[in-house]
mmCIF file of C-alpha atoms in Angstrom:
data_model
loop_
_atom_site.group_PDB
_atom_site.id
_atom_site.type_symbol
_atom_site.label_atom_id
_atom_site.label_comp_id
_atom_site.label_asym_id
_atom_site.label_seq_id
_atom_site.Cartn_x
_atom_site.Cartn_y
_atom_site.Cartn_z
ATOM 1 C CA ARG A 1 0.000 0.000 0.000
ATOM 2 C CA ILE A 2 1.380 3.413 -0.954
ATOM 3 C CA LEU A 3 0.486 6.330 1.255
ATOM 4 C CA LEU A 4 0.367 9.719 -0.412
ATOM 5 C CA ARG A 5 0.393 13.191 1.060
ATOM 6 C CA LEU A 6 -0.458 16.467 -0.626
ATOM 7 C CA ASP A 7 2.439 18.779 0.099
ATOM 8 C CA GLU A 8 0.820 22.205 -0.078
ATOM 9 C CA GLY A 9 4.115 24.052 0.258
ATOM 10 C CA ALA A 10 5.648 22.554 -2.867
ATOM 11 C CA GLY A 11 4.577 25.382 -5.180
ATOM 12 C CA ASP A 12 5.089 24.407 -8.798
ATOM 13 C CA GLY A 13 7.085 21.306 -7.964
ATOM 14 C CA TRP A 14 6.274 17.725 -7.083
ATOM 15 C CA PRO A 15 3.162 18.050 -4.884
ATOM 16 C CA VAL A 16 2.585 14.359 -4.228
ATOM 17 C CA GLU A 17 5.178 12.725 -2.029
ATOM 18 C CA PRO A 18 5.135 9.069 -1.024
ATOM 19 C CA LEU A 19 5.437 8.659 2.717
ATOM 20 C CA VAL A 20 7.829 5.776 2.263
ATOM 21 C CA HIS A 21 10.568 7.034 4.527
ATOM 22 C CA GLY A 22 8.375 7.251 7.606
ATOM 23 C CA HIS A 23 6.529 3.968 7.180
ATOM 24 C CA PRO A 24 8.358 1.255 9.171
ATOM 25 C CA ASP A 25 7.702 -1.577 6.687
ATOM 26 C CA LEU A 26 8.915 0.445 3.721
ATOM 27 C CA ARG A 27 11.813 2.067 5.590
ATOM 28 C CA ALA A 28 13.178 -1.393 6.345
ATOM 29 C CA ARG A 29 13.163 -2.221 2.630
ATOM 30 C CA GLY A 30 15.472 0.711 1.844
ATOM 31 C CA ARG A 31 16.077 0.856 -1.906
ATOM 32 C CA GLN A 32 12.731 -0.812 -2.720
ATOM 33 C CA ALA A 33 10.912 2.020 -0.982
ATOM 34 C CA GLU A 34 12.876 4.650 -2.916
ATOM 35 C CA GLN A 35 12.050 2.916 -6.198
ATOM 36 C CA LEU A 36 8.339 3.502 -5.563
ATOM 37 C CA GLU A 37 8.889 7.205 -6.125
ATOM 38 C CA GLU A 38 10.138 6.854 -9.723
ATOM 39 C CA PRO A 39 6.921 5.552 -11.354
ATOM 40 C CA LEU A 40 4.824 7.971 -9.300
ATOM 41 C CA PHE A 41 6.942 10.901 -10.456
ATOM 42 C CA GLU A 42 6.823 9.712 -14.078
ATOM 43 C CA GLY A 43 3.030 9.532 -13.894
ATOM 44 C CA PHE A 44 2.898 12.991 -12.368
ATOM 45 C CA VAL A 45 5.112 14.418 -15.134
ATOM 46 C CA ALA A 46 2.926 12.757 -17.787
ATOM 47 C CA SER A 47 -0.231 14.251 -16.303
ATOM 48 C CA GLU A 48 1.323 17.728 -16.113
ATOM 49 C CA ILE A 49 2.502 17.587 -19.750
ATOM 50 C CA ALA A 50 -0.994 16.506 -20.833
ATOM 51 C CA LYS A 51 -2.670 19.259 -18.788
ATOM 52 C CA GLU A 52 -0.318 21.873 -20.216
ATOM 53 C CA GLN A 53 -0.963 20.764 -23.794
ATOM 54 C CA LEU A 54 -4.737 20.788 -23.240
ATOM 55 C CA ALA A 55 -4.575 24.235 -21.595
ATOM 56 C CA LEU A 56 -2.801 25.506 -24.722
ATOM 57 C CA GLY A 57 -5.599 24.125 -26.913
ATOM 58 C CA ARG A 58 -3.418 21.345 -28.291
ATOM 59 C CA SER A 59 -4.139 17.657 -28.309
ATOM 60 C CA ARG A 60 -2.376 15.429 -25.810
ATOM 61 C CA GLU A 61 0.674 14.358 -27.725
ATOM 62 C CA PHE A 62 3.664 12.730 -26.093
ATOM 63 C CA TYR A 63 5.157 9.304 -26.448
ATOM 64 C CA HIS A 64 7.234 6.717 -24.640
ATOM 65 C CA PHE A 65 10.120 5.326 -26.690
ATOM 66 C CA ARG A 66 11.637 1.855 -26.442
ATOM 67 C CA ASP A 67 13.528 -0.058 -29.118
ATOM 68 C CA TYR A 68 14.519 -3.709 -29.490
ATOM 69 C CA GLN A 69 18.004 -3.100 -28.068
ATOM 70 C CA GLY A 70 16.538 -1.737 -24.833
ATOM 71 C CA LEU A 71 16.988 1.992 -25.437
ATOM 72 C CA GLU A 72 14.181 3.662 -23.516
ATOM 73 C CA VAL A 73 13.198 7.311 -23.151
ATOM 74 C CA ASP A 74 10.396 8.292 -20.781
ATOM 75 C CA PHE A 75 8.809 11.025 -22.924
ATOM 76 C CA VAL A 76 9.162 12.237 -26.494
ATOM 77 C CA VAL A 77 7.208 15.492 -26.694
ATOM 78 C CA PRO A 78 6.642 17.379 -29.973
ATOM 79 C CA ALA A 79 7.478 21.045 -29.341
ATOM 80 C CA GLY A 80 6.991 22.678 -32.709
ATOM 81 C CA HIS A 81 7.919 22.003 -36.315
ATOM 82 C CA GLN A 82 10.650 19.327 -36.413
ATOM 83 C CA HIS A 83 11.426 19.972 -32.706
ATOM 84 C CA LEU A 84 11.322 17.237 -30.056
ATOM 85 C CA LEU A 85 11.795 17.319 -26.301
ATOM 86 C CA LEU A 86 13.417 14.073 -25.144
ATOM 87 C CA VAL A 87 12.641 13.816 -21.452
ATOM 88 C CA GLU A 88 13.858 11.515 -18.710
ATOM 89 C CA ALA A 89 11.894 11.853 -15.449
ATOM 90 C CA LYS A 90 13.956 11.202 -12.317
ATOM 91 C CA ALA A 91 12.543 11.449 -8.804
ATOM 92 C CA THR A 92 15.851 12.482 -7.326
ATOM 93 C CA ARG A 93 17.517 15.542 -5.892
ATOM 94 C CA THR A 94 20.863 14.437 -7.369
ATOM 95 C CA VAL A 95 20.779 14.498 -11.158
ATOM 96 C CA LEU A 96 23.712 12.643 -12.714
ATOM 97 C CA PRO A 97 25.032 12.828 -16.299
ATOM 98 C CA ARG A 98 24.328 9.115 -16.887
ATOM 99 C CA MET A 99 20.603 9.809 -16.439
ATOM 100 C CA ALA A 100 20.609 11.668 -19.776
ATOM 101 C CA ARG A 101 22.355 8.913 -21.798
ATOM 102 C CA PRO A 102 19.222 7.209 -23.224
ATOM 103 C CA ALA A 103 17.761 10.507 -24.448
ATOM 104 C CA LEU A 104 21.127 11.653 -25.828
ATOM 105 C CA SER A 105 21.412 8.365 -27.747
ATOM 106 C CA LEU A 106 17.955 8.827 -29.250
ATOM 107 C CA GLY A 107 18.686 12.461 -30.073
ATOM 108 C CA ALA A 108 21.816 11.438 -31.969
ATOM 109 C CA VAL A 109 19.767 9.365 -34.423
ATOM 110 C CA ALA A 110 16.716 11.654 -34.717
ATOM 111 C CA LYS A 111 17.578 12.849 -38.210
ATOM 112 C CA GLY A 112 15.750 15.896 -39.450
ATOM 113 C CA HIS A 113 14.622 16.958 -35.977
ATOM 114 C CA ARG A 114 16.000 19.477 -33.558
ATOM 115 C CA THR A 115 16.101 17.816 -30.146
ATOM 116 C CA GLU A 116 16.420 19.034 -26.575
ATOM 117 C CA VAL A 117 17.441 16.504 -23.938
ATOM 118 C CA ILE A 118 15.987 17.237 -20.512
ATOM 119 C CA VAL A 119 16.209 15.335 -17.245
ATOM 120 C CA VAL A 120 13.227 16.579 -15.260
ATOM 121 C CA HIS A 121 13.390 16.366 -11.476
ATOM 122 C CA PRO A 122 11.333 17.504 -8.482
ATOM 123 C CA SER A 123 11.916 21.103 -7.492
ATOM 124 C CA GLY A 124 12.637 22.095 -3.940
ATOM 125 C CA PRO A 125 15.253 23.629 -1.687
ATOM 126 C CA ASN A 126 17.773 20.846 -2.410
ATOM 127 C CA ALA A 127 17.166 20.704 -6.169
ATOM 128 C CA PRO A 128 20.208 21.052 -8.452
ATOM 129 C CA SER A 129 21.219 24.658 -9.009
ATOM 130 C CA THR A 130 22.941 24.044 -12.347
ATOM 131 C CA ARG A 131 21.138 23.187 -15.540
ATOM 132 C CA ALA A 132 23.885 21.625 -17.649
ATOM 133 C CA ILE A 133 24.564 18.020 -16.673
ATOM 134 C CA ALA A 134 26.215 16.679 -19.843
ATOM 135 C CA PRO A 135 27.018 18.081 -23.294
ATOM 136 C CA GLY A 136 23.647 18.493 -24.988
ATOM 137 C CA ALA A 137 21.571 17.748 -21.862
ATOM 138 C CA GLN A 138 20.142 19.787 -19.038
ATOM 139 C CA ALA A 139 18.427 19.174 -15.723
ATOM 140 C CA LEU A 140 15.225 21.137 -15.158
ATOM 141 C CA PRO A 141 12.490 21.197 -12.536
ATOM 142 C CA LEU A 142 9.016 20.399 -13.813
ATOM 143 C CA ALA A 143 7.940 24.053 -14.085
ATOM 144 C CA LYS A 144 10.810 24.779 -16.480
ATOM 145 C CA LEU A 145 9.986 21.693 -18.553
ATOM 146 C CA LEU A 146 6.412 22.976 -18.881
ATOM 147 C CA ASP A 147 7.842 26.313 -20.103
ATOM 148 C CA ARG A 148 9.541 24.319 -22.894
ATOM 149 C CA VAL A 149 6.263 22.537 -23.687
ATOM 150 C CA ARG A 150 4.683 25.994 -24.057
ATOM 151 C CA GLY A 151 7.462 26.938 -26.455
ATOM 152 C CA GLY A 152 9.432 29.103 -24.034
ATOM 153 C CA SER A 153 13.017 28.876 -22.898
#
């Protein structure tokens, strides 16, 4: 059972936080408890992208990419003519360059499209202060990703 709490002070960030760290059964499982956050955050990001697109009068249009060799990218979001946002959603406060590798690999073979590689993460007081995490990739909180979906910078 996953317990959820609405964190009213989160502002434009990740408002749903699993209470896995305080629950004794889940705390004892350590890494398993932390892994519950990833799919919840991915679902939250998907819902926010869809809501933003609908609010702009667009149809919901984003995709999950996986090929036969195992390359997987959480979200491929059209962002204009021949422009794609390649997004990895990570429920972490520590964004690492390796988290962008799948999206960078896909971007390298996306011929005829301009691509932006983004690792989206929860915002908050301990969120990364730098945007660049690897050549051609950046870490952004969800609000900044939604700016990109709107066509901003």
